[in-house]
mmCIF file of C-alpha atoms in Angstrom:
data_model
loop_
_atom_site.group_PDB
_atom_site.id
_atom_site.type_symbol
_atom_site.label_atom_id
_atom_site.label_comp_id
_atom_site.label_asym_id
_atom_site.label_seq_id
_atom_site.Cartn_x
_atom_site.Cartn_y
_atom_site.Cartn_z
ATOM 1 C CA UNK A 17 20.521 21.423 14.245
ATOM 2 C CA UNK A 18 17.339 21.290 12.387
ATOM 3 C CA UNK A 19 17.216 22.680 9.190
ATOM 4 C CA UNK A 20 15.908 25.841 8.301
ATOM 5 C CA UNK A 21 15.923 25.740 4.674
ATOM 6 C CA UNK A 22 12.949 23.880 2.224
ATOM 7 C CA UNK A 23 14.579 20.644 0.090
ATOM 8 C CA UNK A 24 12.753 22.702 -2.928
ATOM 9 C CA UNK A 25 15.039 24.498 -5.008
ATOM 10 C CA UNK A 26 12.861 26.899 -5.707
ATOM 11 C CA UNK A 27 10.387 27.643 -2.657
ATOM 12 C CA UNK A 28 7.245 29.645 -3.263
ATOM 13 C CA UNK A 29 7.562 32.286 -0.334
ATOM 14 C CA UNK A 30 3.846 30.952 0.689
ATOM 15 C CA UNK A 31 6.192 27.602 1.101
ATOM 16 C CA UNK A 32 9.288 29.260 2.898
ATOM 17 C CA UNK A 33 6.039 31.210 5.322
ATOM 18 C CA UNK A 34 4.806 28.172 6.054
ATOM 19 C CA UNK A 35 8.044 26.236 7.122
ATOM 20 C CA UNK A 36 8.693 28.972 8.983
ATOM 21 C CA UNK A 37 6.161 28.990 11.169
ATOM 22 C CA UNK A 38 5.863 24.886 11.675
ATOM 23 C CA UNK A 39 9.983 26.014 12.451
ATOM 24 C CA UNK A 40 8.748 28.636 15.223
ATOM 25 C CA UNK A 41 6.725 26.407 16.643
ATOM 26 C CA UNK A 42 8.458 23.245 17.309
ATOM 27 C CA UNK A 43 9.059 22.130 20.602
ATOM 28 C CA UNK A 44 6.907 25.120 21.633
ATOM 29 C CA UNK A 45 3.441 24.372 20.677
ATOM 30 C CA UNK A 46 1.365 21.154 18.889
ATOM 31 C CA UNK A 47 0.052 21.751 15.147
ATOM 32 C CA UNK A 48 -4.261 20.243 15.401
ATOM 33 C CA UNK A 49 -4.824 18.704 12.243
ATOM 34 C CA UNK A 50 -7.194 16.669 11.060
ATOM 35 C CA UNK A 51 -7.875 14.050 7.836
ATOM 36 C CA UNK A 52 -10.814 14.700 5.838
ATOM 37 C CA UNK A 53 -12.605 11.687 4.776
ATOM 38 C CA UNK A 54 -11.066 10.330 1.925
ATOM 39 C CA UNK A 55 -12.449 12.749 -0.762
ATOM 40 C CA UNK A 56 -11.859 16.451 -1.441
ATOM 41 C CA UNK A 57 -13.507 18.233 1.464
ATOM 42 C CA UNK A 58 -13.421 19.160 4.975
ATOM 43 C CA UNK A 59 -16.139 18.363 6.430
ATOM 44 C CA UNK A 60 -14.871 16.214 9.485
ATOM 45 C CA UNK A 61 -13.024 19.438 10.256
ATOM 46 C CA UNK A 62 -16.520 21.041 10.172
ATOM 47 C CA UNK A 63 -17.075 18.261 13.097
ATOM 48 C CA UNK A 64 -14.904 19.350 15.177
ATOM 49 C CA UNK A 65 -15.504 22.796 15.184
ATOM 50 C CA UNK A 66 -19.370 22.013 15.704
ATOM 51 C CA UNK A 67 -17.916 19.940 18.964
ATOM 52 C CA UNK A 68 -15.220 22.260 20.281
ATOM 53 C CA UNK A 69 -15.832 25.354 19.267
ATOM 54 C CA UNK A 70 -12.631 24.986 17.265
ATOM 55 C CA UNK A 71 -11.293 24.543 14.306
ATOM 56 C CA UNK A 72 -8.118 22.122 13.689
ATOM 57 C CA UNK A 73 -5.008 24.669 12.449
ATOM 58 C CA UNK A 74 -4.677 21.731 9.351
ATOM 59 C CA UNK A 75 -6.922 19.877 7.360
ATOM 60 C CA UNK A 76 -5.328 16.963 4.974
ATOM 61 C CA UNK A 77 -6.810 16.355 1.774
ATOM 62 C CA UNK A 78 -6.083 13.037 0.145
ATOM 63 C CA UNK A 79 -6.018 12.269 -3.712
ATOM 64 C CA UNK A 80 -6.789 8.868 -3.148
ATOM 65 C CA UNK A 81 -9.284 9.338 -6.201
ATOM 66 C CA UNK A 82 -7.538 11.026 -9.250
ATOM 67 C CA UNK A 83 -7.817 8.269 -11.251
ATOM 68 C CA UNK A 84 -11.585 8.130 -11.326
ATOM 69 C CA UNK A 85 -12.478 9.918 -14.482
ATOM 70 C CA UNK A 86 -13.367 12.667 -14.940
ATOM 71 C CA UNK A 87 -17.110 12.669 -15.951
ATOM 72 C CA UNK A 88 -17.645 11.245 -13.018
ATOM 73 C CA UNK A 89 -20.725 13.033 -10.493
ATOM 74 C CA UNK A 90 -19.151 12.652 -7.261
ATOM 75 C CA UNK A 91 -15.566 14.101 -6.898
ATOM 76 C CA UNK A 92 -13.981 16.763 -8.813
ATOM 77 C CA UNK A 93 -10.291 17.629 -7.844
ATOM 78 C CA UNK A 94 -9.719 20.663 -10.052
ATOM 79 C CA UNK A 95 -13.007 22.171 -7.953
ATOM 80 C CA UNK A 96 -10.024 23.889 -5.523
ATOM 81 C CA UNK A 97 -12.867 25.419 -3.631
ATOM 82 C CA UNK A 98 -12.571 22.811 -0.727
ATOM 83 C CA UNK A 99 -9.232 23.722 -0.106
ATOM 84 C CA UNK A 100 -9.431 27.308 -1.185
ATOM 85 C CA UNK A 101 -11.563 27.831 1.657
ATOM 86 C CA UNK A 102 -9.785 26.297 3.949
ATOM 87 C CA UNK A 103 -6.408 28.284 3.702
ATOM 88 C CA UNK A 104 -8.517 31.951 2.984
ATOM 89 C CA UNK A 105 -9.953 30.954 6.594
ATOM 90 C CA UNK A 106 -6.360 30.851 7.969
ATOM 91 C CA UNK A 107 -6.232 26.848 8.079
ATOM 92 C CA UNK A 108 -2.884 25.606 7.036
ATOM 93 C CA UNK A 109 -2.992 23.004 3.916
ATOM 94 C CA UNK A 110 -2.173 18.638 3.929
ATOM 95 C CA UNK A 111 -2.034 16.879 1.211
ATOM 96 C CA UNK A 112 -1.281 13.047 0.490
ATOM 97 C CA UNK A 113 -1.762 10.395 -1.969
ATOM 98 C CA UNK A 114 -2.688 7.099 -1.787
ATOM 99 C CA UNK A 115 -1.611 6.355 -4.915
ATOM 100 C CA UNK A 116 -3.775 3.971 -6.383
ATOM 101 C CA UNK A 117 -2.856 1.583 -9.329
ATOM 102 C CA UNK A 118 -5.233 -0.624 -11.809
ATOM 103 C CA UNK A 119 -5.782 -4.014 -11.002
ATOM 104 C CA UNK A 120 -4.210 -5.934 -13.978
ATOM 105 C CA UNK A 121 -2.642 -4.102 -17.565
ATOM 106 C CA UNK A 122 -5.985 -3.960 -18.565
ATOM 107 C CA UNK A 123 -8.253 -2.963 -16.651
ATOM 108 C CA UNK A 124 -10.252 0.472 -17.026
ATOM 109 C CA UNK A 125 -10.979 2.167 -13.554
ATOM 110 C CA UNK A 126 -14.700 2.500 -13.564
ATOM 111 C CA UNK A 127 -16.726 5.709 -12.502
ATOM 112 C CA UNK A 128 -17.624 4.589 -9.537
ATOM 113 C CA UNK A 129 -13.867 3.848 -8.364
ATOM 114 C CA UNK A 130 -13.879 0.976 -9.190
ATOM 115 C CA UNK A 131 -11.068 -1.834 -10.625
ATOM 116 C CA UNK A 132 -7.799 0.111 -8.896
ATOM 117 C CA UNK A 133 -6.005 -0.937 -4.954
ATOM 118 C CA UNK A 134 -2.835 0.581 -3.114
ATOM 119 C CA UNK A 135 -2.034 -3.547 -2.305
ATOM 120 C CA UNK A 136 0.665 -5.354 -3.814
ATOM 121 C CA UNK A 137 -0.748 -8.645 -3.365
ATOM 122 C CA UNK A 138 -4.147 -7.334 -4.950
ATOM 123 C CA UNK A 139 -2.582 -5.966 -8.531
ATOM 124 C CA UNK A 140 0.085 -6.894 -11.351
ATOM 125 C CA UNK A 141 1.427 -3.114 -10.899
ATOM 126 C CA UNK A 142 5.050 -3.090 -9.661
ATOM 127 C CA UNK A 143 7.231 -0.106 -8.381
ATOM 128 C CA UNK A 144 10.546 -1.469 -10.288
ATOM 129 C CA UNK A 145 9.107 -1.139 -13.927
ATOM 130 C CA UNK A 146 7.273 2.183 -13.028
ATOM 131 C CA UNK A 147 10.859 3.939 -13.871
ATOM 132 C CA UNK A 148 11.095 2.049 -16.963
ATOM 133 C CA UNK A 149 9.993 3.553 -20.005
ATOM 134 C CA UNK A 150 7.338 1.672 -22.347
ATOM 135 C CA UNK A 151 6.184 -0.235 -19.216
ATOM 136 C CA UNK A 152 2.692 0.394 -18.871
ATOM 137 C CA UNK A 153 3.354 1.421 -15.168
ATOM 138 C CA UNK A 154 5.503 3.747 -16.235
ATOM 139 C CA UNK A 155 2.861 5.377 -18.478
ATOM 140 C CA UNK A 156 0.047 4.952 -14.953
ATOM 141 C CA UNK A 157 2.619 6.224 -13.025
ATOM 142 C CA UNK A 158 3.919 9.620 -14.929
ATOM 143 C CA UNK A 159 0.013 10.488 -16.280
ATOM 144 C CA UNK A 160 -1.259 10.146 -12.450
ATOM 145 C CA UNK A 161 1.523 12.356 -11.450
ATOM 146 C CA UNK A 162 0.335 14.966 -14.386
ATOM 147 C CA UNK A 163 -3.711 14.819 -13.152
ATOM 148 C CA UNK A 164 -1.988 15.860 -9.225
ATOM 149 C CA UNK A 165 0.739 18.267 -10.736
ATOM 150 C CA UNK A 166 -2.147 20.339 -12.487
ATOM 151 C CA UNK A 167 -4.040 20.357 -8.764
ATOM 152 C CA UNK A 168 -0.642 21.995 -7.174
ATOM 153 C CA UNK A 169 0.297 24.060 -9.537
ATOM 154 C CA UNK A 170 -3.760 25.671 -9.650
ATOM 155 C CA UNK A 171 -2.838 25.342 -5.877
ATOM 156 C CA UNK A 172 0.389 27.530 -5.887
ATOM 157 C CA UNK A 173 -1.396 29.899 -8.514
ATOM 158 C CA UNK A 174 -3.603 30.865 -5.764
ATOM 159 C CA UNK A 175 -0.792 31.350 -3.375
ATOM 160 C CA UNK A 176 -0.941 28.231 -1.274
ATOM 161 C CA UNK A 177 1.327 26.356 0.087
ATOM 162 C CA UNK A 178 0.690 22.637 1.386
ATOM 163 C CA UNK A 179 2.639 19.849 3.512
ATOM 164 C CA UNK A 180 3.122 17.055 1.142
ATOM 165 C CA UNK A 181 3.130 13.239 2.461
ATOM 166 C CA UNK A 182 3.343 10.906 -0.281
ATOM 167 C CA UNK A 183 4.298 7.279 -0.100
ATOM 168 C CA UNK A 184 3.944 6.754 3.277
ATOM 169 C CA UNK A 185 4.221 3.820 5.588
ATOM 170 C CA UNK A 186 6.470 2.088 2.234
ATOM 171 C CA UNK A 187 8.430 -0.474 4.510
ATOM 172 C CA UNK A 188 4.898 -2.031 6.292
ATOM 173 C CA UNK A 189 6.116 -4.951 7.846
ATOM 174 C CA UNK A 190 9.529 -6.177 5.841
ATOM 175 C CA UNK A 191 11.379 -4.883 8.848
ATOM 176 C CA UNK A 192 10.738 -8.031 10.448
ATOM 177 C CA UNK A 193 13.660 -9.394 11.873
ATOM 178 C CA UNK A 194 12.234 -13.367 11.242
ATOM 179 C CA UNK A 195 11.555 -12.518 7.436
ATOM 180 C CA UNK A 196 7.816 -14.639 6.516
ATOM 181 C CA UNK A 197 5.317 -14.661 3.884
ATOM 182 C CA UNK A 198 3.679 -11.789 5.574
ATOM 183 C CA UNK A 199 6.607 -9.656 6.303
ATOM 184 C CA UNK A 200 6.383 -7.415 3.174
ATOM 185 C CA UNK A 201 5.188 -4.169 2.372
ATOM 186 C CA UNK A 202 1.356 -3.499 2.584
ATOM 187 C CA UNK A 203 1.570 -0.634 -0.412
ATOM 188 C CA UNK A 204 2.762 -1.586 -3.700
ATOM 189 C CA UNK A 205 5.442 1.758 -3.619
ATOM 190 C CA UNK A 206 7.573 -0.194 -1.022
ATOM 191 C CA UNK A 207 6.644 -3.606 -2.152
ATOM 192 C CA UNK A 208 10.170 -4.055 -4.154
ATOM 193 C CA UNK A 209 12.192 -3.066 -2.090
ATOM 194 C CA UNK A 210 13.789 -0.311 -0.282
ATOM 195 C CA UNK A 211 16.389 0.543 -3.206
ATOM 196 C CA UNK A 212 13.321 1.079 -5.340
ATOM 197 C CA UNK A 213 11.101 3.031 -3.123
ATOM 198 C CA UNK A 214 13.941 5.448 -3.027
ATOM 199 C CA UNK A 215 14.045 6.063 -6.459
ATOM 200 C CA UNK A 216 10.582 6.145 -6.957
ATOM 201 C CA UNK A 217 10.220 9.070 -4.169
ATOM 202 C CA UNK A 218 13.357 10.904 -5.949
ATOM 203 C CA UNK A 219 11.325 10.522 -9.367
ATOM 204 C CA UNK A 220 8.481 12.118 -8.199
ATOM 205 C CA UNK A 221 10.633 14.628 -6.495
ATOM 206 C CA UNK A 222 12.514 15.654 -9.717
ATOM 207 C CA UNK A 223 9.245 15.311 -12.335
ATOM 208 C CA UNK A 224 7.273 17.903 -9.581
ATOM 209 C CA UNK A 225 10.347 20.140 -9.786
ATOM 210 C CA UNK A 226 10.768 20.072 -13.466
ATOM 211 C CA UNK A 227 6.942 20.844 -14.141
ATOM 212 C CA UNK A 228 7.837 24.020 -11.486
ATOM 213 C CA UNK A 229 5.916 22.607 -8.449
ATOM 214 C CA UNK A 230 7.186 24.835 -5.703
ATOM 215 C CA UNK A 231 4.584 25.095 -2.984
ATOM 216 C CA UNK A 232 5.330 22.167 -0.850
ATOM 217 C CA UNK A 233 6.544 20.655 2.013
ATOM 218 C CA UNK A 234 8.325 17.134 1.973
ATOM 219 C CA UNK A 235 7.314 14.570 4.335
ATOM 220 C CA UNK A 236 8.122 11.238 4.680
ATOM 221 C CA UNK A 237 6.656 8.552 6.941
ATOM 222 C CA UNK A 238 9.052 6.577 8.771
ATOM 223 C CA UNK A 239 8.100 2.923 10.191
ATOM 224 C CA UNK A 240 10.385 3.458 12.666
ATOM 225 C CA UNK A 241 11.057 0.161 14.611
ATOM 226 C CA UNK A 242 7.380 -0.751 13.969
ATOM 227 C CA UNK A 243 6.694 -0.033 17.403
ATOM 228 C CA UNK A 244 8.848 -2.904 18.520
ATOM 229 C CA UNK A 245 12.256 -2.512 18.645
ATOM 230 C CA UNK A 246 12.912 -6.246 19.696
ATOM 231 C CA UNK A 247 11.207 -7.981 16.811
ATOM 232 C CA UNK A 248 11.544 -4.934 13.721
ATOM 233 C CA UNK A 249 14.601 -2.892 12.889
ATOM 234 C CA UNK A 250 14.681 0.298 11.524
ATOM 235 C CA UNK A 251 13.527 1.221 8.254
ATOM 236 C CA UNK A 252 16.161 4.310 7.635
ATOM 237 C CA UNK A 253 17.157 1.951 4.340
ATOM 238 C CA UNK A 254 13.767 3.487 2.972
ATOM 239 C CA UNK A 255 14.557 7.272 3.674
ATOM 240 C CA UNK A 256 14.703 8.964 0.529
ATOM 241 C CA UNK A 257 17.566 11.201 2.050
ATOM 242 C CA UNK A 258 18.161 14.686 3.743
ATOM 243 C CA UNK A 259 18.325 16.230 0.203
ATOM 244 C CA UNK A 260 14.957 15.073 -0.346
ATOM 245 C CA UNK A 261 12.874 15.402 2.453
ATOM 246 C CA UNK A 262 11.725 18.394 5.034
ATOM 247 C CA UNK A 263 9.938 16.757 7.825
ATOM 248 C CA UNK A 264 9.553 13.050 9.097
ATOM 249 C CA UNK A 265 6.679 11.918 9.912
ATOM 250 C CA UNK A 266 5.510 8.761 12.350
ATOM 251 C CA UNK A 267 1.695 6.974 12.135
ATOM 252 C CA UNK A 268 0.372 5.530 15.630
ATOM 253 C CA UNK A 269 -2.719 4.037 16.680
ATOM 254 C CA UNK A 270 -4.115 3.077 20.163
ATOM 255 C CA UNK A 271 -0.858 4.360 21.446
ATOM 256 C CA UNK A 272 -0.082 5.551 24.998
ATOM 257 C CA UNK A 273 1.833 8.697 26.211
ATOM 258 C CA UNK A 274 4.753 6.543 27.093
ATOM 259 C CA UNK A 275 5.082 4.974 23.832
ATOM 260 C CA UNK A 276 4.627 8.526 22.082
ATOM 261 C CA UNK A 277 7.544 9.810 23.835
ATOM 262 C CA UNK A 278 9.771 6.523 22.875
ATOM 263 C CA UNK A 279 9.023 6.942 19.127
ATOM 264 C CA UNK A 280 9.269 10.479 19.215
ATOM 265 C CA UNK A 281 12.556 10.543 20.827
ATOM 266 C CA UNK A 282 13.659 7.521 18.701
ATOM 267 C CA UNK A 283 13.324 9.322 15.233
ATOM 268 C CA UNK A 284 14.740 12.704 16.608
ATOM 269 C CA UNK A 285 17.743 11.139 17.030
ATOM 270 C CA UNK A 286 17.485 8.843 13.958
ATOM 271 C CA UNK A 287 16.477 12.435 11.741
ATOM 272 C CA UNK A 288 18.620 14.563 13.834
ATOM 273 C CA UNK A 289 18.372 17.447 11.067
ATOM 274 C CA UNK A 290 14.358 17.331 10.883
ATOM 275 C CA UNK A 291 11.500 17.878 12.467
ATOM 276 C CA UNK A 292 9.262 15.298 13.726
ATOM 277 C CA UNK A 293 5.928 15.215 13.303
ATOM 278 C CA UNK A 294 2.597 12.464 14.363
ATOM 279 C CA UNK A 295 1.710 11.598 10.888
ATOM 280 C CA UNK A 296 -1.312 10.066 11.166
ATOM 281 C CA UNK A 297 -2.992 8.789 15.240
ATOM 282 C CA UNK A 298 -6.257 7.862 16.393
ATOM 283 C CA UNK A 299 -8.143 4.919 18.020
ATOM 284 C CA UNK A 300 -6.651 0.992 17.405
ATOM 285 C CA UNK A 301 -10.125 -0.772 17.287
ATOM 286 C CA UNK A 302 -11.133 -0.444 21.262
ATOM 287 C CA UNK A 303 -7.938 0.982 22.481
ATOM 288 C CA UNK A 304 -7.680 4.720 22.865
ATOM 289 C CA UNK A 305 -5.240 6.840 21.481
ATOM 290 C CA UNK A 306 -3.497 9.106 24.725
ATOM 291 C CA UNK A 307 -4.820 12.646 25.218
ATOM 292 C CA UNK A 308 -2.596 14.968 23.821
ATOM 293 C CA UNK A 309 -2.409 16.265 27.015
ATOM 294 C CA UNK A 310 -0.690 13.256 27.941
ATOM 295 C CA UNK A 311 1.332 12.563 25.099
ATOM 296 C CA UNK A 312 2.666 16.720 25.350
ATOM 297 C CA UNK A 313 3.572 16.158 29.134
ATOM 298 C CA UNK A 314 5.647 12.732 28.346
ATOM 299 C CA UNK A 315 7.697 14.761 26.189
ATOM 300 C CA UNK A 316 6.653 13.236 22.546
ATOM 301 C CA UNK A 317 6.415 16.967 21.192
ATOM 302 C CA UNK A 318 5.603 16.287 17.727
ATOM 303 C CA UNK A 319 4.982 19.558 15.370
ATOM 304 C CA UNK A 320 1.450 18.492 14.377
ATOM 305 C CA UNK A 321 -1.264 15.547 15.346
ATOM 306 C CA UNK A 322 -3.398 14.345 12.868
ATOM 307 C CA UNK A 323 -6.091 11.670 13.557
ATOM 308 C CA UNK A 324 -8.212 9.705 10.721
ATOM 309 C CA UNK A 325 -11.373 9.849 10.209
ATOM 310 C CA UNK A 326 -14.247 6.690 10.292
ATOM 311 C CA UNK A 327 -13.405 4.374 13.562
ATOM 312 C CA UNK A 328 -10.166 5.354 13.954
ATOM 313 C CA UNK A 329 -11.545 8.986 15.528
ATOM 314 C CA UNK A 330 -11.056 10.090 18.740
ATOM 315 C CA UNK A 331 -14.142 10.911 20.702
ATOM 316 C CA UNK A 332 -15.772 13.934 20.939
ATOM 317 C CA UNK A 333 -14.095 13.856 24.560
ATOM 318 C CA UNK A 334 -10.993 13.288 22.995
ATOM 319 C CA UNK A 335 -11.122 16.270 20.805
ATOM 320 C CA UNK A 336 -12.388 18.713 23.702
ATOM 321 C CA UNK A 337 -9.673 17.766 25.466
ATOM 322 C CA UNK A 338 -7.149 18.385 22.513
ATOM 323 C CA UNK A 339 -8.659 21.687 21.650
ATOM 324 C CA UNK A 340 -8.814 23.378 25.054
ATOM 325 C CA UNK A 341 -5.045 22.470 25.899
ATOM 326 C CA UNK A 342 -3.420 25.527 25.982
ATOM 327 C CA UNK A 343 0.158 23.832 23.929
ATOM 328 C CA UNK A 344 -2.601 23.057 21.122
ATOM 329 C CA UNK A 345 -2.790 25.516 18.450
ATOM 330 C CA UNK A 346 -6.171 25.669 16.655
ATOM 331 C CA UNK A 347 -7.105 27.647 12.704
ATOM 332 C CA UNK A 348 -7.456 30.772 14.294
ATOM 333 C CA UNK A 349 -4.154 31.099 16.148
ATOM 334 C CA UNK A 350 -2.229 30.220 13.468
ATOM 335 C CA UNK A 351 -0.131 33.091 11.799
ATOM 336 C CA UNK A 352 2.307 33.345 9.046
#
């Protein structure tokens, strides 16, 4: 049986609302969401609505840029009027991190963005000293988590409530079966291992609960069999735990209905205890993602879509088709 109770001790009621209702609706009806692009806004949501008529129920916000500082002219996170907006219009709230981490010891992330990467291979940053005091990715790794802690707690002062996907994607391709020079991680929080990448999620689990972050909703991204059960296995060394997680999520691209409906089914019974939802979807370079029509039909019912944004999106077709299916709710049906 799924769960009915939030992994947070202490659940803002906005939180326990919201579960609820992605709870009500599981198996029933499809969650529209939609990632805004990259910054702090949400204006491919805006798109959408221009194209359809509708709005998506959820909008994810990413804080891919916290680091940039703050006198910066171009992104402002503590501005909570993008997301403000969004939730006083009835949209339900997504938030996730790519967690970004300087390039060397050194080096001083510039205005512009500049001099940080999620990308082992591409920095000196590594998960297994971020738990060790005196490191200096300890000290990157506890002050980033301050800058996003002040954004949810301003969030939860206003009464929101937000799914929360951090971390995601952590095994990449170390699954592998035939272990190779390229069969590692492609983000530096699952770089080191799978022993690691469990602490590190249970870290940032325990610092948000001790600084009285309440307002969210725990998802983790599983790699599943990386879409290939005879050449990956599974990646359930990586799950943080029941204890520590609401919702599991799954990211495809230029996936058929048929293939939906295998993953889906393969991490309900992996996750027996949580719901399952489609992470992250959209287009693989040329090849279309399935209509949701489709994928709803084959029997991959996850709780919410999301696709990304840039030349991963769906086409406007794509999206008519979403938005007009009756098992599709949209912003203005949703209730809680």
């Amino acid at each position: 049986d799924i769960t009915t109770t939030l992994v947070t001790a202490k659940p803002t009621d906005q939180a326990k609302a919201l579960y609820g209702y992605l709870y009500g609706q599981y198996g029933k009806k499809v969650i529209s969401s939609i990632m805004a692009d990259v910054n702090w806004n949400h204006r491919e949501a805006d798109k959408v609505f221009s194209a359809t008529g509708k709005y998506p129920a959820m909008n994810c916000y990413d804080f891919i840029h916290i680091y940039v500082p703050s006198d910066n002219n171009w992104i402002n996170y503590n501005d909570l009027k993008p997301v403000t907006e969004w939730a006083e219009a009835g949209g339900i709230v997504s938030l996730m991190w790519h967690f970004n981490v300087p390039v060397t010891k050194d080096t001083q992330p510039g205005l512009d963005g500049s001099g940080v990467t999620c990308s082992p291979d591409k920095t000196t940053f590594r998960a297994k000293n971020a738990l060790t005091s005196g490191t200096w990715e300890n000290k990157w790794f506890y002050g980033q988590m301050d800058k996003v802690v002040e954004v949810l707690l301003a969030l939860q002062g206003k009464g929101i409530a937000a799914v929360w996907r951090p971390f995601h994607e952590a095994a990449g391709n170390a699954t592998y079966k035939q272990q190779a020079s390229w069969t590692t991680s492609w983000f530096w929080w699952g770089y080191d291992g799978a022993e690691v990448y469990r602490k590190i999620w249970k870290a940032m689990f325990d610092y948000f609960a001790s600084k009285g972050v309440n307002n969210l909703i725990w998802v983790w991204t599983t790699q599943n069999y990386n879409g290939d059960p005879s050449k990956y296995n599974q990646d359930t060394a990586w799950y943080p735990g029941d204890q520590y997680v609401d919702i599991v999520a799954r990211d495809l691209y230029g996936t058929d209905a048929a293939a939906n409906q295998r993953e889906f089914s393969e991490i309900q019974k992996t996750y027996p205890k949580k719901m399952v939802a489609l992470g992250e979807c959209g287009k693989d370079g040329d090849k279309a993602f399935a209509s949701i029509s489709a994928v709803w039909s084959a029997g991959a019912k996850w709780s919410w879509f999301m696709p990304w944004y840039g030349s991963n999106m769906p086409d406007t077709a794509w999206w008519k088709s979403a938005m007009s299916n009756p098992n599709v709710i949209s912003r203005s049906d949703v209730k809680y």
